[in-house]
Coordinates of C-alpha atoms and ligand atoms in Angstrom, one line a residue:
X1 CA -21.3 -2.9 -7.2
X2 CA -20.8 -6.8 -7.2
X3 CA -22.5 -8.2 -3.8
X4 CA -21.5 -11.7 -3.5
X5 CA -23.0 -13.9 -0.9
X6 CA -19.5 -14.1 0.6
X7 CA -19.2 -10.6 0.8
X8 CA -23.1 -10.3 2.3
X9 CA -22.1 -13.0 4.7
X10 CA -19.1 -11.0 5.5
X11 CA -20.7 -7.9 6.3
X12 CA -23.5 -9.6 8.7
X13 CA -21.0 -11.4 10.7
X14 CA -18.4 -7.6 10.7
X15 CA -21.1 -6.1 11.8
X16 CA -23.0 -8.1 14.2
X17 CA -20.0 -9.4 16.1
X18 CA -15.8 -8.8 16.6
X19 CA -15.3 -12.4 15.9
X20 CA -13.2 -13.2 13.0
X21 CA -14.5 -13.9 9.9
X22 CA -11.8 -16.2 8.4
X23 CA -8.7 -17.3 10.2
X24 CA -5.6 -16.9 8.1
X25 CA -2.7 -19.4 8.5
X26 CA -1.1 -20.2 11.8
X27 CA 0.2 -17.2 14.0
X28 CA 3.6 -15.5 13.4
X29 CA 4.4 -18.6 11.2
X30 CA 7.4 -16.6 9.8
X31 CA 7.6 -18.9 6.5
X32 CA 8.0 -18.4 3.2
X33 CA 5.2 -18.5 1.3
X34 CA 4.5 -20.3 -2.5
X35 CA 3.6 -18.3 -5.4
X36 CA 3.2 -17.6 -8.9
X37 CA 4.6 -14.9 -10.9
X38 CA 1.7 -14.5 -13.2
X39 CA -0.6 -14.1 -10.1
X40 CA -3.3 -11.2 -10.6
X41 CA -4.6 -8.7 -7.9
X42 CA -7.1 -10.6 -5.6
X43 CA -8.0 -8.5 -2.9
X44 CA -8.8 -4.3 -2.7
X45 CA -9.5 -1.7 -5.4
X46 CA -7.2 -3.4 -8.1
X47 CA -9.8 -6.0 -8.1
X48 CA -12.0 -3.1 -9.6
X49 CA -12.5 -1.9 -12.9
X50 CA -11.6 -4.3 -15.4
X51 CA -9.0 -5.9 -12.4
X52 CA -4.9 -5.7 -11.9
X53 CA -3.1 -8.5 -14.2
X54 CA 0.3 -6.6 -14.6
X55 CA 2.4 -8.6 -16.9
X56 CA 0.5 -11.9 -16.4
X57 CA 0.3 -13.5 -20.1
X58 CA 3.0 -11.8 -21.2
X59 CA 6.9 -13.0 -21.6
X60 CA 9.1 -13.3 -18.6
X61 CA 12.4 -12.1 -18.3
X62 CA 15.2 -12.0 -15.4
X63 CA 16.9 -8.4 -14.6
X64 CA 20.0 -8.9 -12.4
X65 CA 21.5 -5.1 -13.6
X66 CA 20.0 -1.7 -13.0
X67 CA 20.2 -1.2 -17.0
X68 CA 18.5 -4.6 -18.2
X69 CA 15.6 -3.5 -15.5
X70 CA 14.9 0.0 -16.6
X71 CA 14.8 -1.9 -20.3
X72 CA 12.9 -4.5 -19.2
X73 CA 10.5 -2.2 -18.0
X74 CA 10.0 0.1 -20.2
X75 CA 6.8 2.2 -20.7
X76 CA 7.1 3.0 -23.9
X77 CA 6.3 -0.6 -24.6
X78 CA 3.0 -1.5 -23.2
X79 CA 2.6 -4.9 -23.9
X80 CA 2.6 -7.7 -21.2
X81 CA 5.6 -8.2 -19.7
X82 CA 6.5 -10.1 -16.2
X83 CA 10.0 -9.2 -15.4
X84 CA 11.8 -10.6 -12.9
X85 CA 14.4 -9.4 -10.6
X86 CA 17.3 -10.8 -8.9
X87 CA 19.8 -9.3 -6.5
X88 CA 20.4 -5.8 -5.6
X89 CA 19.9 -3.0 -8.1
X90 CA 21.7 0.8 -6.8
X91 CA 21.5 3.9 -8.0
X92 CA 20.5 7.4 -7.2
X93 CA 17.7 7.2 -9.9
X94 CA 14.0 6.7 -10.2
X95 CA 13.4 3.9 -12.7
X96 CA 10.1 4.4 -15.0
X97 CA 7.7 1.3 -14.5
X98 CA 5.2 1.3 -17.7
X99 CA 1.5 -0.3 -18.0
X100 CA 1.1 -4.0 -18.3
X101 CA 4.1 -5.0 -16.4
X102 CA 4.5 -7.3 -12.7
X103 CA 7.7 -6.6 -11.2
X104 CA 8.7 -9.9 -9.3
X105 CA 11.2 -10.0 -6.3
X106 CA 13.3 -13.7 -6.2
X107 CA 14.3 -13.8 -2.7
X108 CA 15.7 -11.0 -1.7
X109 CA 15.8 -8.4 -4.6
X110 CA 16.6 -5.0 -3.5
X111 CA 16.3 -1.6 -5.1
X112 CA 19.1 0.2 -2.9
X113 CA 18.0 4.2 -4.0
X114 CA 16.2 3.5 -6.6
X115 CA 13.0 4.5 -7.0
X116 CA 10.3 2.6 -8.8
X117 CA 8.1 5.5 -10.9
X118 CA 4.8 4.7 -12.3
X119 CA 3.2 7.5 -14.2
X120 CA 0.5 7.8 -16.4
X121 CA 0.1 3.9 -16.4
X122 CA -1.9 1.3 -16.1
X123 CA -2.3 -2.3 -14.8
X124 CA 1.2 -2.6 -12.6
X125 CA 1.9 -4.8 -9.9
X126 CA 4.8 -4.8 -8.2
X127 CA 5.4 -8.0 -5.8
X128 CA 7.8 -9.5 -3.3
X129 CA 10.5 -6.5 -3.7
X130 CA 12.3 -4.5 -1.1
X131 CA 13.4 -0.8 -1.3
X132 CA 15.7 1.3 0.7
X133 CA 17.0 4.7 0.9
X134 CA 15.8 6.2 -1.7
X135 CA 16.3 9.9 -1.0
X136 CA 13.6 12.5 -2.1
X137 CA 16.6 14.2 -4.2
X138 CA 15.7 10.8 -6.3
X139 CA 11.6 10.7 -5.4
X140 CA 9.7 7.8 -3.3
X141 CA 10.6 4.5 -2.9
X142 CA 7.1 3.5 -5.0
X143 CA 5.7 6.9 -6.9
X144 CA 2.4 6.5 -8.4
X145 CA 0.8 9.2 -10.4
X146 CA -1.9 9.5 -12.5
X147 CA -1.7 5.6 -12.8
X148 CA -4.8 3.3 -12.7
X149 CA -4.9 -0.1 -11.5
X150 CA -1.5 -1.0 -9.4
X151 CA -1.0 -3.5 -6.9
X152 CA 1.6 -3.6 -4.6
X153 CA 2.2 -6.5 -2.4
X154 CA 4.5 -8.5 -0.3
X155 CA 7.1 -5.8 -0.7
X156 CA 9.9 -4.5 2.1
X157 CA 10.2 -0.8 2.2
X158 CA 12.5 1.4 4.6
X159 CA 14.7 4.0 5.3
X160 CA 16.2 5.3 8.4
X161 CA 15.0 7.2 10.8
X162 CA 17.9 10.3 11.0
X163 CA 16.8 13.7 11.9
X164 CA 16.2 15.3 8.7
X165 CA 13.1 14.2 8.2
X166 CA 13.0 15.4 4.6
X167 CA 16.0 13.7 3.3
X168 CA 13.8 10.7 2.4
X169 CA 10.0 11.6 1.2
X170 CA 7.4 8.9 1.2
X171 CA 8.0 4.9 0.6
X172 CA 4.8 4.5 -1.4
X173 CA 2.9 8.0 -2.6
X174 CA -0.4 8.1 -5.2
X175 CA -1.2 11.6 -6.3
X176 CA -2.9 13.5 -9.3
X177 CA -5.9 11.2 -9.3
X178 CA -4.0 7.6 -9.1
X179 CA -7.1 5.1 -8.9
X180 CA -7.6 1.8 -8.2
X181 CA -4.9 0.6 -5.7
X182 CA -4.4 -2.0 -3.3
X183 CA -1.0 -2.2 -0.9
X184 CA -1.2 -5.6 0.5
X185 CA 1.2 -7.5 2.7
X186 CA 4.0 -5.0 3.1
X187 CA 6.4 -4.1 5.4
X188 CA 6.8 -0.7 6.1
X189 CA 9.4 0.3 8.5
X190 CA 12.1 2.7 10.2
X191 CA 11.0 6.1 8.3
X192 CA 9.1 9.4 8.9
X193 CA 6.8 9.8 6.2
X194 CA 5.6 6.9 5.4
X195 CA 2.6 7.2 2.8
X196 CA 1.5 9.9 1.1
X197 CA -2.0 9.6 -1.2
X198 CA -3.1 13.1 -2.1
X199 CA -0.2 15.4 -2.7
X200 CA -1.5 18.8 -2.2
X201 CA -4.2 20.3 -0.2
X202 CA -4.9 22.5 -3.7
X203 CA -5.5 19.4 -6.3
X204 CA -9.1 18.7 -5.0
X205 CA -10.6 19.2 -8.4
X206 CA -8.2 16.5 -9.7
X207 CA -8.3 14.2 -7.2
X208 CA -12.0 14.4 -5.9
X209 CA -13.8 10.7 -6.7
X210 CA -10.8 9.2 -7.4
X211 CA -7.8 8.0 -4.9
X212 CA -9.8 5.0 -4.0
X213 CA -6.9 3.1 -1.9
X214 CA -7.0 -0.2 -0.2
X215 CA -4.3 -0.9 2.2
X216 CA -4.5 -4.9 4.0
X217 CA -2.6 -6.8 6.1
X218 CA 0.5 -4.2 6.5
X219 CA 2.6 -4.1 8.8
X220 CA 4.2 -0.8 10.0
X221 CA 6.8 -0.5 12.7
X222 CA 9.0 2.5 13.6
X223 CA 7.9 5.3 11.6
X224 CA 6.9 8.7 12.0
X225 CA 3.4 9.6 10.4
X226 CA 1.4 9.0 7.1
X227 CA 0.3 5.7 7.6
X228 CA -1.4 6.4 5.3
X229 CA -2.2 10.1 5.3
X230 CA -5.6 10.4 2.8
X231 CA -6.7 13.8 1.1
X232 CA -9.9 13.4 -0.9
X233 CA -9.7 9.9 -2.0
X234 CA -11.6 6.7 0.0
X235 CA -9.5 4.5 1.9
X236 CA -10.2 0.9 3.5
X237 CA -7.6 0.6 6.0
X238 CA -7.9 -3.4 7.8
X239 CA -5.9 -6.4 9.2
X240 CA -3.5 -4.3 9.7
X241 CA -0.5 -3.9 12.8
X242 CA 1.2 -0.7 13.7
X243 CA 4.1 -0.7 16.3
X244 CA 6.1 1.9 17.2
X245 CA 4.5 5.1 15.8
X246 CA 3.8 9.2 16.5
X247 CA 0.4 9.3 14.0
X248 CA -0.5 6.7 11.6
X249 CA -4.0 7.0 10.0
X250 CA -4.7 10.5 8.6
X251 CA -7.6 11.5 6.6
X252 CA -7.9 15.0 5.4
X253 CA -9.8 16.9 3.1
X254 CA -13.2 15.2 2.9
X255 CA -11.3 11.5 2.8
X256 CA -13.8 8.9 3.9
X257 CA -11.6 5.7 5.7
X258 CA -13.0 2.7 6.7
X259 CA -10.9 1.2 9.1
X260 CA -11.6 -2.1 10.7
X261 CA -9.6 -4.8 12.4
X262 CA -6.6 -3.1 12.9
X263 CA -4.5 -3.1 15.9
X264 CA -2.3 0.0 17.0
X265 CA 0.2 -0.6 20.1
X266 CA 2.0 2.4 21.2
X267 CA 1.0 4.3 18.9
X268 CA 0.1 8.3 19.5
X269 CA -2.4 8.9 17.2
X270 CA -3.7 5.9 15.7
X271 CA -6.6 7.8 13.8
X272 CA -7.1 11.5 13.4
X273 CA -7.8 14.4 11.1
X274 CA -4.7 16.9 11.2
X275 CA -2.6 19.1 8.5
X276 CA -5.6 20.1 6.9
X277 CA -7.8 23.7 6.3
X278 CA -10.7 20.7 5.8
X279 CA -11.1 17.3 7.8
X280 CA -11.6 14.2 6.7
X281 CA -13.6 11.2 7.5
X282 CA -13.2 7.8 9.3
X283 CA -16.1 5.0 10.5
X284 CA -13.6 2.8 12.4
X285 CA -15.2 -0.6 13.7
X286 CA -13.3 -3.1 15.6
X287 CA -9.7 -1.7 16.5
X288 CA -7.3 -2.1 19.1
X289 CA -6.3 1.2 19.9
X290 CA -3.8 0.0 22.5
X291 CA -5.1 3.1 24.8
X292 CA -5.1 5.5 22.3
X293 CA -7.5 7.4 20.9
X294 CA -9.5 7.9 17.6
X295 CA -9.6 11.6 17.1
X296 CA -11.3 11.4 13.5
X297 CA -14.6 13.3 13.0
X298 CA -17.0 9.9 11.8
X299 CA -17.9 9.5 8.4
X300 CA -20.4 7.9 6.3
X301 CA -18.4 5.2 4.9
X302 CA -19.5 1.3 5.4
X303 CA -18.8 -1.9 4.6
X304 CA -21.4 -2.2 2.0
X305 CA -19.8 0.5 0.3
X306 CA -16.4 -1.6 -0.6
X307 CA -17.3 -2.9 -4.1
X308 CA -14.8 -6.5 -3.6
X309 CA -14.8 -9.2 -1.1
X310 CA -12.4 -9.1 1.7
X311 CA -11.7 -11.1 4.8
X312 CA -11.6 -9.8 8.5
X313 CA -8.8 -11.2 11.4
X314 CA -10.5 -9.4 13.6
X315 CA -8.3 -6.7 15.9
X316 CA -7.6 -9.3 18.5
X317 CA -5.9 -11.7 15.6
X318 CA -3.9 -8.9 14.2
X319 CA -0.7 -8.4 16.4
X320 CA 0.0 -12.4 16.3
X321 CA -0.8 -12.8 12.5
X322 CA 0.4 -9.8 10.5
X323 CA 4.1 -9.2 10.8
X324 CA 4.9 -12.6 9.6
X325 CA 3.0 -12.5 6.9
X326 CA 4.1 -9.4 6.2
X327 CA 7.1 -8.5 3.8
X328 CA 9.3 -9.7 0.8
X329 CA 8.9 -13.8 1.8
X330 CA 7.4 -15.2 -1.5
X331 CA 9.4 -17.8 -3.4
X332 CA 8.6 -18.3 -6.4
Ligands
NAG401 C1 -2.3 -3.3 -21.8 O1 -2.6 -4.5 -22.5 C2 -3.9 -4.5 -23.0 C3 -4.1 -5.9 -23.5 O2 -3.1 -6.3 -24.4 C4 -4.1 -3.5 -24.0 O3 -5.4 -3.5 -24.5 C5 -3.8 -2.1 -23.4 O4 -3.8 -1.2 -24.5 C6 -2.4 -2.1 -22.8 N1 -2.3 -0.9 -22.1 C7 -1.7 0.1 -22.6 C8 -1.7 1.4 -21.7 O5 -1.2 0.2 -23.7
NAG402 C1 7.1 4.0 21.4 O1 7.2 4.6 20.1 C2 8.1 5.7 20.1 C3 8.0 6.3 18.7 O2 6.8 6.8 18.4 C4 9.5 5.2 20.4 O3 10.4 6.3 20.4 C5 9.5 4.5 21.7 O4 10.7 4.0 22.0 C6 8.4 3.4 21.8 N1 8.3 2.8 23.1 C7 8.6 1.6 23.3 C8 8.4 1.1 24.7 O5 9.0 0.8 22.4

């Protein structure tokens, strides 16, 4: 584990006080926000072995049709390749993302039912994208599977909410020992099941020791459950602002969460164990539970067992800061 004095200093002031430990950019300052397409992952579990540098390096190229994207993208080409996307791309269809690839959003680009598929992979970010309605006849809106390394951030992904609840499946699923992730910066709304790491309460002897998942600074409004649900992987849930939901943190299965600085306002069940023969864990420190409560049994988890650097709002920060921060709002 790499213990930086930042990241000592962080974990003194996280746990000695609820103040914040870094003050992000000006509240609700709903602005688009600079960046580079060959950025790498910076913050969560991509940052971890060996890092997440996607396509970064590699040649750029602009997609503006479904077909020139599910080229582009190829993963039976593995070298570095940044491709970027403009417009909306529709179709019933789940599009197969392969390792060493960034798929980059110009304002606005929309996957309208399709579904972005990474399996088997490696080293994928996906940034600054929004997906809709993609149906679970087609898959999830982000599938990752047996895939190591991915970071997904500043994206937009929905549905809606109708009343089969099955119609749609998850907008951003990890299963069969998917490793390594961070979801950063990503607005998650209007759907019923919203994220999905862990697929079956049967594949603990694939997925034990690996599912290590970092989800910062989301934003989830309107949905149902799942956000995220956790079977036997380690989760680091913080900065982040739920609105609007039935359950929302669920860790099953011997899943140890760390949860900190996250603010939950009319919310059911903000953190719990449910759905599950065998519970899982959480160690939640500094949350607003908007008058909920935390139902999950406490686990061992703690700050000095995250292996990166990361930077607190603190709960009181949250509901001001996240949503507009949140979402496909990077020009590039
Ligand atoms: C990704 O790129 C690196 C560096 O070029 C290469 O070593 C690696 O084999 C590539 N990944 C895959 C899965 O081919
Ligand atoms: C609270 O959330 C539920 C969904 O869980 C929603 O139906 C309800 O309208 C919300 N209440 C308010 C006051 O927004």
């Amino acid at each position: 584990m790499r213990v930086t004095p930042v990241f000592a200093v962080l974990c003194a002031l996280a746990s000695a006080s609820p103040t914040p430990t870094v003050k992000e950019s000006p509240a609700g300052a709903n602005l688009q926000k600079r960046a580079t397409i060959s950025e790498v992952a910076t913050l969560g579990y991509a940052t971890q072995n060996g890092g997440t540098t996607g396509g970064s390096g590699g040649t750029v190229t602009t997609v503006s049709t479904l077909a020139q994207f599910t080229e582009a993208v190829d993963e039976k080409d593995a070298t570095a390749k940044i491709v970027v996307v403009s417009g909306t791309l529709s179709g019933d269809v789940n599009v197969r993302i392969g390792s060493n690839k960034s798929v980059i959003g110009l304002k606005g680009a929309t996957f309208d039912g399709v579904g972005l598929y990474i399996r088997r992979q490696s080293n994928v970010i996906v940034r600054n994208i929004i997906s809709k309605n993609v149906k679970a006849s087609t898959g999830d809106g982000i599938k990752i599977d047996e895939s190591l390394n991915v970071w997904i951030d500043h994206c937009e992904l929905y549905s809606e909410l109708i009343a089969d609840k099955d119609y749609y499946d998850g907008l951003i699923d990890a299963s069969h020992a998917a490793d390594w992730l961070t979801i950063s910066y990503t607005y998650f709304h209007d759907h019923w099941k919203t994220s999905l790491v862990g697929h079956s309460e049967n594949n603990g002897d694939e997925d034990t020791g690996h599912l290590r998942i970092t989800y910062a600074n989301n934003y989830w409004k309107d949905c149902g459950s799942r956000g995220p649900s956790l079977r036997f992987g380690t989760g680091h849930v913080y900065n982040s602002y739920y609105l609007n939901m039935d359950s929302a943190i669920n860790t099953r299965q011997n899943a140890q969460i760390l949860v900190q600085s996250n603010a939950f306002s009319n919310v059911t069940s903000p953190i719990m164990t449910k759905d599950s023969d065998i519970v899982g864990y959480a160690v939640a420190i500094d949350n607003d539970l908007g008058g909920a409560t935390n139902t999950a049994p406490v686990g061992t988890i703690t700050a000095s067992d995250i292996p990166y650097t990361f930077s607190l709002l603190g709960s009181s920060q949250v509901a001001a800061t996240v949503p507009g921060q949140a979402g496909a709002i990077l020009s590039f």
